[in-house]
Coordinates of C-alpha atoms (C1' of nucleotides) in Angstrom, one line a residue:
Chain N
X1 CA -138.3 175.7 244.3
X2 CA -138.7 172.4 242.1
X3 CA -137.7 172.6 239.0
X4 CA -141.5 172.1 237.7
X5 CA -144.4 174.0 238.4
X6 CA -147.1 171.2 238.4
X7 CA -146.0 168.0 239.9
X8 CA -146.4 164.3 238.9
X9 CA -144.9 165.1 235.5
X10 CA -146.3 164.2 232.3
X11 CA -143.8 161.3 232.3
X12 CA -144.2 160.6 235.5
X13 CA -148.1 160.1 236.4
X14 CA -150.1 161.1 233.4
X15 CA -153.3 161.1 234.6
X16 CA -152.3 162.3 237.9
X17 CA -150.7 165.3 235.9
X18 CA -153.5 166.0 233.8
X19 CA -156.0 166.9 237.2
X20 CA -152.9 168.7 238.5
X21 CA -152.8 170.5 235.9
X22 CA -156.7 171.7 235.5
X23 CA -156.6 172.8 239.9
X24 CA -153.3 174.9 239.0
X25 CA -155.0 176.2 235.8
X26 CA -158.1 176.5 238.6
X27 CA -160.5 175.4 235.5
X28 CA -162.8 173.5 237.5
X29 CA -163.2 171.1 240.9
X30 CA -165.6 168.3 242.0
X31 CA -168.5 168.9 243.2
X32 CA -170.0 167.2 246.2
X33 CA -172.2 164.9 243.9
X34 CA -170.0 162.6 242.2
X35 CA -168.9 163.1 238.6
X36 CA -170.2 166.6 238.8
X37 CA -167.7 169.2 238.4
X38 CA -167.8 173.1 239.4
X39 CA -167.1 174.8 235.9
X40 CA -164.6 178.1 237.8
X41 CA -164.2 181.3 236.7
X42 CA -160.8 180.6 234.0
X43 CA -162.9 177.3 233.1
X44 CA -166.1 178.6 231.6
X45 CA -164.5 181.4 230.3
X46 CA -163.0 179.0 227.5
X47 CA -165.6 177.9 227.0
X48 CA -167.4 180.9 226.6
X49 CA -164.7 181.2 223.4
X50 CA -165.7 178.1 222.3
X51 CA -168.8 178.9 222.2
X52 CA -168.7 182.3 220.7
X53 CA -167.2 180.8 218.3
X54 CA -168.8 178.1 217.4
X55 CA -172.0 179.8 217.4
X56 CA -171.1 182.3 214.8
X57 CA -170.6 179.6 213.0
X58 CA -173.6 178.1 213.1
X59 CA -175.7 181.1 212.2
X60 CA -172.7 182.3 209.7
X61 CA -174.4 178.4 208.1
X62 CA -178.1 179.4 208.4
X63 CA -179.0 177.4 212.0
X64 CA -180.5 179.2 215.1
X65 CA -180.7 178.7 218.1
X66 CA -183.3 177.0 220.3
X67 CA -183.9 175.8 223.4
X68 CA -185.6 172.4 224.6
X69 CA -186.4 170.8 227.7
X70 CA -184.7 169.1 230.2
X71 CA -187.3 166.8 231.3
X72 CA -188.1 163.8 228.5
X73 CA -190.5 161.5 229.4
X74 CA -189.7 157.8 229.3
X75 CA -192.1 157.3 226.3
X76 CA -190.1 159.0 223.4
X77 CA -186.8 157.5 224.6
X78 CA -188.6 154.3 224.0
X79 CA -189.3 155.4 220.3
X80 CA -186.6 154.2 218.5
X81 CA -185.2 150.7 219.6
X82 CA -181.2 150.9 218.8
X83 CA -181.2 155.2 220.7
X84 CA -183.3 153.1 224.0
X85 CA -180.4 150.0 223.9
X86 CA -177.3 153.1 223.7
X87 CA -178.9 155.4 226.4
X88 CA -181.0 153.9 228.9
X89 CA -178.5 152.6 231.1
X90 CA -177.1 155.9 231.6
X91 CA -180.2 158.2 232.4
X92 CA -180.6 160.1 235.4
X93 CA -184.5 159.8 236.1
X94 CA -186.9 162.0 238.2
X95 CA -189.7 160.4 240.0
X96 CA -190.9 162.8 242.1
X97 CA -192.0 166.6 241.8
X98 CA -192.4 166.9 245.5
X99 CA -190.3 167.0 248.9
X100 CA -192.1 166.7 252.7
X101 CA -190.6 167.5 255.7
X102 CA -190.4 163.9 257.6
X103 CA -190.8 163.8 261.8
X104 CA -187.4 163.7 262.0
X105 CA -186.9 166.6 260.1
X106 CA -185.4 164.9 256.5
X107 CA -186.8 165.8 253.5
X108 CA -188.6 163.0 251.7
X109 CA -189.7 162.4 248.1
X110 CA -193.4 162.8 247.9
X111 CA -195.6 163.5 244.5
X112 CA -194.7 160.2 243.1
X113 CA -194.8 161.0 238.7
X114 CA -197.5 159.6 236.8
X115 CA -194.3 158.7 234.5
X116 CA -191.2 159.5 235.5
X117 CA -189.3 161.6 233.6
X118 CA -185.6 161.2 232.0
X119 CA -182.8 164.0 232.3
X120 CA -181.9 164.7 228.9
X121 CA -178.8 162.4 227.8
X122 CA -179.0 164.1 224.7
X123 CA -182.4 165.2 223.1
X124 CA -183.3 163.4 219.9
X125 CA -186.7 162.4 220.9
X126 CA -187.8 165.7 222.1
X127 CA -186.6 167.7 219.7
X128 CA -188.2 165.4 216.6
X129 CA -191.3 165.2 218.7
X130 CA -191.2 168.6 218.0
X131 CA -190.1 168.7 214.7
X132 CA -192.9 166.0 213.7
X133 CA -195.9 168.4 214.3
X134 CA -193.7 171.4 213.0
X135 CA -193.3 170.2 209.6
X136 CA -195.5 169.8 207.4
X137 CA -194.4 170.9 203.7
X138 CA -191.6 170.2 201.5
X139 CA -191.4 174.2 202.3
X140 CA -190.7 174.2 205.8
X141 CA -186.7 172.3 205.2
X142 CA -184.5 172.5 206.1
X143 CA -184.8 172.8 209.3
X144 CA -181.6 173.9 211.0
X145 CA -181.5 174.7 215.3
X146 CA -178.9 174.3 217.9
X147 CA -179.6 174.7 221.4
X148 CA -176.5 175.2 223.8
X149 CA -177.2 173.0 227.3
X150 CA -176.4 170.8 229.6
X151 CA -176.9 167.2 229.2
X152 CA -176.5 164.0 232.0
X153 CA -175.0 160.7 231.6
X154 CA -174.6 158.5 234.3
X155 CA -171.2 157.8 233.7
X156 CA -169.2 155.3 236.0
X157 CA -166.1 157.0 236.0
X158 CA -166.3 160.7 235.9
X159 CA -163.2 162.4 235.5
X160 CA -162.6 166.7 235.3
X161 CA -163.8 168.0 231.6
X162 CA -163.8 164.4 229.9
X163 CA -166.6 162.4 231.7
X164 CA -168.6 163.6 233.9
X165 CA -172.2 163.0 235.0
X166 CA -173.2 166.6 233.7
X167 CA -171.7 168.3 230.9
X168 CA -172.1 171.1 228.9
X169 CA -172.9 170.9 225.2
X170 CA -173.8 172.4 221.8
X171 CA -176.7 169.5 219.9
X172 CA -177.3 170.6 216.2
X173 CA -180.4 169.1 215.0
X174 CA -181.8 169.4 211.4
X175 CA -184.0 167.8 208.7
X176 CA -184.6 167.8 205.2
X177 CA -185.6 166.8 202.5
X178 CA -183.3 164.3 200.9
X179 CA -180.4 161.9 202.0
X180 CA -178.4 164.1 200.2
X181 CA -178.3 167.4 201.5
X182 CA -178.3 165.9 205.1
X183 CA -175.6 164.0 204.7
X184 CA -174.1 167.2 203.0
X185 CA -175.6 169.0 206.4
X186 CA -173.5 166.1 208.6
X187 CA -170.1 166.7 206.8
X188 CA -170.5 170.8 206.7
X189 CA -170.3 170.4 210.7
X190 CA -167.9 168.1 210.2
X191 CA -165.5 170.4 208.6
X192 CA -166.7 173.3 211.0
X193 CA -165.5 171.1 213.8
X194 CA -162.1 170.3 212.3
X195 CA -161.5 173.7 211.2
X196 CA -162.9 175.4 214.7
X197 CA -160.4 172.6 216.2
X198 CA -157.2 173.2 214.5
X199 CA -157.8 176.9 213.6
X200 CA -158.5 177.9 217.4
X201 CA -157.3 175.1 219.5
X202 CA -154.4 174.4 217.4
X203 CA -155.4 171.1 218.0
X204 CA -154.8 168.5 215.0
X205 CA -157.4 166.3 213.9
X206 CA -158.0 163.1 212.0
X207 CA -161.9 163.1 210.9
X208 CA -164.0 160.4 209.0
X209 CA -166.8 157.9 209.7
X210 CA -166.3 155.6 212.7
X211 CA -167.0 151.8 212.1
X212 CA -170.4 150.4 213.2
X213 CA -169.8 149.4 216.4
X214 CA -168.8 152.9 217.2
X215 CA -171.8 154.6 215.9
X216 CA -173.9 156.7 217.7
X217 CA -177.2 155.1 218.9
X218 CA -179.8 155.4 216.2
X219 CA -178.0 156.6 213.5
X220 CA -176.8 155.4 210.1
X221 CA -173.7 157.2 209.6
X222 CA -171.4 159.1 212.8
X223 CA -168.8 161.3 211.7
X224 CA -165.9 162.2 214.3
X225 CA -162.9 164.6 214.8
X226 CA -160.3 162.8 216.7
X227 CA -157.3 164.0 218.0
X228 CA -154.4 162.6 219.8
X229 CA -153.7 163.2 223.5
X230 CA -149.7 164.0 225.0
X231 CA -149.8 160.6 225.7
X232 CA -150.7 158.6 222.9
X233 CA -154.5 158.4 223.5
X234 CA -157.2 159.3 220.6
X235 CA -159.9 161.5 222.1
X236 CA -163.0 161.9 220.3
X237 CA -163.5 166.0 220.0
X238 CA -166.8 166.0 218.1
X239 CA -169.1 164.4 216.3
X240 CA -171.8 164.5 213.7
X241 CA -174.4 161.7 213.3
X242 CA -176.4 161.2 210.0
X243 CA -180.0 160.0 211.2
X244 CA -181.0 158.8 207.8
X245 CA -184.5 158.2 208.3
X246 CA -184.3 156.4 211.7
X247 CA -185.3 158.8 213.8
X248 CA -187.7 160.5 211.3
X249 CA -190.0 157.0 210.9
X250 CA -189.7 156.4 214.9
X251 CA -191.1 159.7 215.6
X252 CA -193.5 160.6 212.6
X253 CA -191.4 163.2 210.8
X254 CA -193.0 164.0 207.5
X255 CA -193.4 166.3 205.2
X256 CA -196.0 166.6 201.8
X257 CA -193.4 166.5 199.0
X258 CA -193.0 168.7 195.9
X259 CA -195.5 166.2 194.2
X260 CA -197.6 165.7 196.9
X261 CA -196.6 162.5 198.5
X262 CA -195.9 162.3 202.1
X263 CA -192.0 161.3 202.6
X264 CA -190.6 161.2 206.0
X265 CA -187.6 163.7 206.6
X266 CA -184.1 163.1 206.6
X267 CA -182.6 164.0 209.8
X268 CA -178.6 164.9 211.3
X269 CA -177.5 165.5 214.6
X270 CA -174.2 166.7 216.2
X271 CA -172.2 168.5 218.8
X272 CA -169.2 169.3 220.5
X273 CA -169.5 169.9 224.1
X274 CA -166.8 171.3 227.2
X275 CA -164.3 167.8 227.0
X276 CA -163.2 170.3 224.7
X277 CA -161.4 171.7 227.7
X278 CA -160.2 168.8 228.4
X279 CA -158.7 167.7 224.7
X280 CA -157.0 171.6 224.9
X281 CA -155.7 170.6 228.2
X282 CA -154.1 167.5 227.0
X283 CA -153.3 168.5 223.9
X284 CA -150.7 171.3 224.5
X285 CA -149.9 171.6 228.0
X286 CA -146.4 171.3 230.1
X287 CA -145.3 170.3 233.3
X288 CA -145.7 174.0 234.8
X289 CA -149.2 174.2 233.4
X290 CA -152.2 175.5 231.1
X291 CA -150.9 176.7 227.9
X292 CA -153.6 178.2 226.1
X293 CA -153.6 178.9 222.1
X294 CA -153.8 182.5 221.9
X295 CA -157.4 182.5 219.8
X296 CA -159.0 180.6 222.6
X297 CA -157.0 182.0 225.6
X298 CA -159.7 184.1 227.1
X299 CA -156.6 186.3 228.2
X300 CA -153.8 186.6 225.6
X301 CA -151.5 189.6 227.1
X302 CA -151.0 190.2 230.8
X303 CA -149.1 193.6 231.4
X304 CA -148.0 193.0 235.0
X305 CA -146.6 196.6 236.3
X306 CA -143.2 196.0 238.6
X307 CA -142.2 198.7 240.7
X308 CA -140.8 199.1 244.2
X309 CA -142.3 203.2 245.5
X310 CA -145.2 205.3 245.0
X311 CA -143.5 206.7 242.4
X312 CA -142.1 203.9 240.3
X313 CA -146.1 202.8 240.0
X314 CA -148.1 205.8 239.7
X315 CA -144.8 205.5 236.9
X316 CA -145.0 202.2 235.2
X317 CA -148.6 202.1 235.9
X318 CA -149.3 205.1 233.4
X319 CA -147.2 202.9 231.4
X320 CA -149.3 200.2 231.4
X321 CA -152.5 201.5 231.1
X322 CA -151.4 203.4 227.4
X323 CA -149.5 200.0 226.6
X324 CA -152.8 198.3 226.9
X325 CA -154.6 201.1 225.1
X326 CA -152.6 201.0 221.8
X327 CA -153.1 196.8 222.2
X328 CA -156.6 196.8 222.4
X329 CA -156.6 199.3 219.0
X330 CA -154.5 196.3 217.3
X331 CA -156.6 193.3 216.3
X332 CA -155.2 189.5 216.0
X333 CA -157.4 187.1 213.9
X334 CA -160.2 189.3 213.0
X335 CA -160.9 190.4 216.8
X336 CA -159.9 192.5 219.8
X337 CA -156.9 191.6 221.7
X338 CA -157.6 190.1 225.0
X339 CA -155.8 192.3 227.7
X340 CA -155.7 192.1 231.2
X341 CA -153.2 194.6 233.8
X342 CA -152.6 192.0 237.1
X343 CA -152.1 195.3 239.7
X344 CA -153.1 192.7 242.3
X345 CA -151.2 193.6 245.4
X346 CA -149.2 190.4 245.5
X347 CA -144.9 188.9 245.6
X348 CA -144.3 189.4 241.8
X349 CA -142.8 185.5 241.3
X350 CA -146.2 184.4 242.5
X351 CA -148.2 186.8 240.1
X352 CA -146.1 185.6 237.1
X353 CA -146.5 180.8 238.5
X354 CA -150.0 182.2 238.4
X355 CA -150.5 183.3 234.8
X356 CA -147.7 180.7 233.7
X357 CA -149.6 177.9 235.3
X358 CA -153.2 179.3 233.7
X359 CA -151.6 179.5 230.4
X360 CA -151.6 183.1 229.4
X361 CA -149.7 182.7 225.9
X362 CA -148.1 185.9 226.4
X363 CA -147.0 187.8 229.9
X364 CA -145.4 191.7 229.3
X365 CA -143.8 192.9 232.0
X366 CA -142.8 196.4 232.7
X367 CA -140.8 198.4 235.3
X368 CA -138.5 201.6 236.0
X369 CA -135.5 200.0 234.6
X370 CA -137.9 199.1 231.1
X371 CA -139.6 202.7 230.9
X372 CA -135.8 204.0 230.7
X373 CA -134.5 201.6 228.3
X374 CA -137.7 202.1 226.2
X375 CA -138.7 198.3 226.4
X376 CA -140.9 195.9 227.4
X377 CA -139.7 192.4 228.4
X378 CA -141.6 189.5 227.5
X379 CA -142.2 186.0 228.1
X380 CA -144.1 183.6 226.3
X381 CA -146.3 180.8 227.6
X382 CA -144.6 178.6 224.9
X383 CA -141.3 179.2 226.1
X384 CA -140.3 177.9 229.1
X385 CA -140.6 180.3 231.8
X386 CA -137.4 182.2 232.4
X387 CA -136.8 183.3 229.0
X388 CA -137.3 186.6 228.4
X389 CA -136.7 188.9 225.5
X390 CA -136.9 193.1 225.9
X391 CA -138.7 194.6 223.0
X392 CA -138.8 197.9 222.4
X393 CA -141.8 199.1 223.7
X394 CA -142.6 201.8 221.0
X395 CA -143.5 199.1 218.3
X396 CA -144.3 196.4 220.5
X397 CA -148.3 196.8 220.4
X398 CA -148.2 196.7 216.4
X399 CA -145.7 193.7 217.1
X400 CA -148.0 191.5 219.3
X401 CA -150.5 190.0 216.7
X402 CA -148.1 188.4 214.3
X403 CA -146.1 187.3 217.9
X404 CA -149.8 185.6 219.2
X405 CA -150.4 184.4 215.6
X406 CA -146.4 182.6 215.9
X407 CA -147.3 181.3 219.2
X408 CA -150.7 180.3 218.0
X409 CA -148.7 178.5 214.0
X410 CA -146.0 177.0 216.7
X411 CA -148.6 175.3 218.9
X412 CA -150.6 173.5 216.1
X413 CA -146.7 172.2 214.2
X414 CA -145.5 171.1 217.7
X415 CA -148.9 168.9 218.5
X416 CA -148.6 167.9 214.7
X417 CA -145.1 167.1 214.6
X418 CA -146.4 165.4 217.8
X419 CA -149.1 162.9 216.3
X420 CA -147.1 162.5 212.8
X421 CA -144.2 161.4 215.4
X422 CA -146.6 158.4 216.8
X423 CA -148.7 157.5 213.9
X424 CA -147.5 154.4 212.3
X425 CA -148.6 152.4 209.3
X426 CA -149.3 148.5 209.8
X427 CA -150.0 145.8 207.5
X428 CA -150.3 142.7 210.1
X429 CA -151.9 141.2 212.5
X430 CA -149.3 141.0 214.3
X431 CA -147.5 144.8 213.9
X432 CA -150.3 145.9 215.4
X433 CA -150.4 143.5 218.2
X434 CA -146.6 144.2 218.9
X435 CA -147.6 148.0 219.2
X436 CA -149.6 148.3 221.5
X437 CA -149.2 144.9 223.5
X438 CA -147.0 147.1 226.2
X439 CA -148.9 149.2 228.3
X440 CA -146.1 152.0 227.1
X441 CA -148.6 154.7 226.6
X442 CA -146.9 157.1 228.4
X443 CA -142.9 156.0 226.1
X444 CA -142.3 157.7 223.1
X445 CA -142.8 155.3 220.0
X446 CA -145.5 153.5 222.4
X447 CA -148.7 153.5 221.4
X448 CA -150.4 155.7 220.0
X449 CA -152.3 155.9 215.9
X450 CA -152.0 153.1 213.6
X451 CA -153.1 152.9 210.4
X452 CA -154.3 149.8 209.2
X453 CA -156.8 148.0 206.2
X454 CA -159.1 146.8 209.1
X455 CA -163.0 145.3 207.9
X456 CA -166.1 146.8 209.6
X457 CA -166.1 143.6 211.2
X458 CA -166.6 141.5 214.6
X459 CA -163.3 139.8 214.0
X460 CA -161.2 142.9 214.2
X461 CA -162.7 144.1 217.4
X462 CA -161.9 140.0 218.7
X463 CA -158.7 141.3 218.3
X464 CA -158.6 144.4 219.1
X465 CA -160.5 144.2 222.9
X466 CA -157.9 142.5 224.9
X467 CA -155.2 145.3 223.2
X468 CA -158.0 148.1 224.5
X469 CA -157.0 149.7 221.5
X470 CA -160.8 150.8 218.9
X471 CA -161.1 151.9 215.7
X472 CA -161.4 155.6 215.8
X473 CA -162.5 156.3 212.3
X474 CA -161.6 156.2 208.7
X475 CA -160.1 159.5 207.7
X476 CA -161.0 161.0 204.7
X477 CA -157.9 163.6 204.3
X478 CA -155.6 160.7 204.5
X479 CA -154.5 158.3 201.0
X480 CA -157.3 156.3 199.2
X481 CA -154.7 153.3 199.4
X482 CA -157.0 149.9 199.1
X483 CA -156.3 146.6 200.8
X484 CA -157.1 143.5 202.5
X485 CA -158.5 143.9 205.9
X486 CA -155.1 142.6 208.4
X487 CA -157.3 140.2 210.1
X488 CA -160.1 139.1 208.5
X489 CA -158.4 139.7 204.6
X490 CA -161.5 141.1 203.5
X491 CA -160.9 143.6 201.1
X492 CA -161.1 147.3 202.2
X493 CA -161.2 151.2 200.7
X494 CA -158.9 152.7 202.8
X495 CA -156.8 152.3 206.2
X496 CA -158.5 153.7 209.4
X497 CA -157.1 154.9 212.7
X498 CA -157.0 152.2 215.5
X499 CA -156.1 153.7 219.1
X500 CA -156.1 153.3 222.8
X501 CA -158.9 156.0 223.8
X502 CA -160.4 158.7 226.0
Chain V
rC1 C1' -170.5 146.8 239.2
rG2 C1' -165.7 143.7 240.1
rG3 C1' -160.2 144.5 241.5
rG4 C1' -155.5 147.6 243.5
rG5 C1' -154.6 152.0 246.4
rC6 C1' -156.0 156.5 249.4
rG7 C1' -159.5 159.8 252.9
rU8 C1' -155.6 163.7 259.5
rA9 C1' -155.7 172.0 258.6
rG10 C1' -156.9 175.4 251.3
rC11 C1' -152.6 172.3 249.3
rG12 C1' -149.0 168.0 249.8
rC13 C1' -148.0 164.7 253.6
rA14 C1' -146.3 162.2 258.6
rG15 C1' -148.7 159.7 263.0
rU16 C1' -151.9 154.4 262.1
rC17 C1' -148.5 148.1 262.8
rU18 C1' -147.6 147.9 268.3
rG19 C1' -154.6 152.6 271.8
rG20 C1' -152.3 157.0 276.0
rC21 C1' -149.3 164.4 277.1
rU22 C1' -152.9 170.3 274.9
rA23 C1' -152.6 165.5 266.7
rG24 C1' -147.8 167.8 264.0
rC25 C1' -145.0 168.6 259.9
rG26 C1' -143.5 171.8 254.8
rC27 C1' -146.4 174.9 251.5
rG28 C1' -150.3 178.2 251.5
rC29 C1' -152.9 182.1 254.4
rC30 C1' -153.7 186.5 258.1
rU31 C1' -150.5 190.7 260.8
rG32 C1' -146.0 193.6 261.7
rG33 C1' -141.3 194.7 259.8
rU34 C1' -136.8 193.1 256.6
rU35 C1' -136.9 192.9 251.9
rU36 C1' -137.9 193.5 246.0
rG37 C1' -136.7 192.1 238.2
rG38 C1' -138.8 187.8 240.0
rG39 C1' -142.5 181.5 243.1
rA40 C1' -138.0 186.2 249.6
rC41 C1' -136.1 186.2 254.8
rC42 C1' -137.5 186.8 260.4
rA43 C1' -140.8 187.1 264.4
rG44 C1' -146.2 186.5 265.7
rG45 C1' -150.8 184.3 264.4
rA46 C1' -155.6 181.7 262.9
rG47 C1' -156.9 177.9 260.8
rG48 C1' -158.5 170.5 262.4
rU49 C1' -165.6 167.0 265.2
rC50 C1' -158.3 163.1 261.9
rG51 C1' -164.1 161.1 255.4
rA52 C1' -169.4 159.0 258.1
rG53 C1' -172.1 156.4 261.4
rA54 C1' -171.8 152.6 265.4
rG55 C1' -169.1 149.0 268.4
rU56 C1' -164.7 147.8 272.3
rU57 C1' -161.7 150.2 275.8
rC58 C1' -161.1 153.5 281.3
rG59 C1' -159.1 156.4 276.9
rA60 C1' -159.9 155.8 269.8
rA61 C1' -156.6 159.4 264.3
rU62 C1' -154.9 154.1 265.6
rC63 C1' -158.5 148.4 267.2
rU64 C1' -163.3 146.1 264.7
rC65 C1' -167.8 146.6 261.6
rU66 C1' -171.4 149.7 258.1
rC67 C1' -171.3 153.0 254.9
rC68 C1' -169.3 157.3 252.0
rG69 C1' -166.2 160.0 248.7
rC70 C1' -161.9 160.5 245.6
rC71 C1' -157.2 158.1 242.7
rC72 C1' -155.1 153.5 239.3
rC73 C1' -157.0 149.0 236.4
rG74 C1' -161.2 146.8 233.9
rA75 C1' -166.7 146.6 231.3
rC76 C1' -169.2 151.9 229.4
rC77 C1' -168.8 156.0 227.3
rA78 C1' -168.4 162.9 224.2

RNA sequence: CGGGGCGUAGCGCAGUCUGGCUAGCGCGCCUGGUUUGGGACCAGGAGGUCGAGAGUUCGAAUCUCUCCGCCCCGACCA
């Protein structure tokens, strides 16, 4: 038997390891259409967990869900100059609406559309057009709407979950009477994203505004949460944009204020996508497959009955069901425990490894010997796969929430320690260059996050581009030590995070 | 879109340079048996238009051309 369930290991070939984990965990696979993916039940179950948690957070802050169309008239996209520039080249365009059977048996597009339709790459334009109709008075504000949808961006280099032509996401779009209120909304959502990443995904993130070059097309300010993957690269895990009045002006989103004067709204937009699943994989998984933090895991505890004879089977299954019922009565992080008994008729070893590869946080084995001793055998996914401890059956259910919480906490701490070990503060251009010169991203101590004073200036990109490094964001919760840009010498208020990114 | 690598059974591969029996191997799958606290063993079996198309040839997985897809690196991005 190989030493690990996943081959190659992270160290041997990180990108290939990622793909193998996705496959071994049965999360998704390639579709016949280039760049698209089939999200399989286990992958989709994780997405549903994410949806449920975020949706509650959005509703709790006054947002409502709605749905806007997939197709956007090309003319809508033309309204905001920078937005056009940013998205035009990656749009999928529908030009026909009918297929006809040709003599050779092929179906050919027939009815040409008057105006081509863009498959939404994001919905600012179509939603803005509706807001322009809906909003008339200050009494109509704020408008706080979210939609769960799919979007299409015709990417050149797709990668399962991380960058696909079609992906699922939520996009929030809000309109406000004042700039301050819109900025507050932008930051409120950023906080929701950061809390979600850290508390549920056990994924430490850095949050902060992006430099102008990294801004969303048409935004005044873009804020992001940035996570570090196990190869030291950064991954943007969520964004929240303060759009100022740019879209409002372009689309005529106006209202009469309390004095009766006409004013443009201040708008925001924000989103997270199925990319978070990729982030989850690359944050916690190991050379045996996926590792899921308990709070996001669709199944937190799997009970594995072990038996040979029909009598043993009956006995063990009864005990399993009883344990399941007791576990269901327990709560962890304000939710009922998610437990499954795996009674499938297959070899025990195969079954165990399947759950290892799928990242189930706790495996509980119950066999005749356990029953006789009044214990269960418990394996934790954050420990080596063969490590097992016997715990008294009686107290186990009551103990389970604490065990899950401990795993959750441990995963967060491990990720935070990893990030800390690969984050360095740098105070000269030479040190920055030295840090990224070698392409040793997988090597310990290389790559990672660099904290440095840099100005929002094209000269910075000139130095970073050859290193394949970008300024990820300017952390908001770090220290506010002012300094001078290590490249241009301009004074800057605090350090930024620089890294190679996905 | 540029550079590199690769497409042979569900997965991983050999065979391709040097064209020639019925296209192989490991894992997986199905059946039967022996097993059973661990990704087992024995026996039997199913499964492939060798990425697609065209060409050269008596004969193509193998040679030529075109196309498609995947992966890595670059430009672009959530």
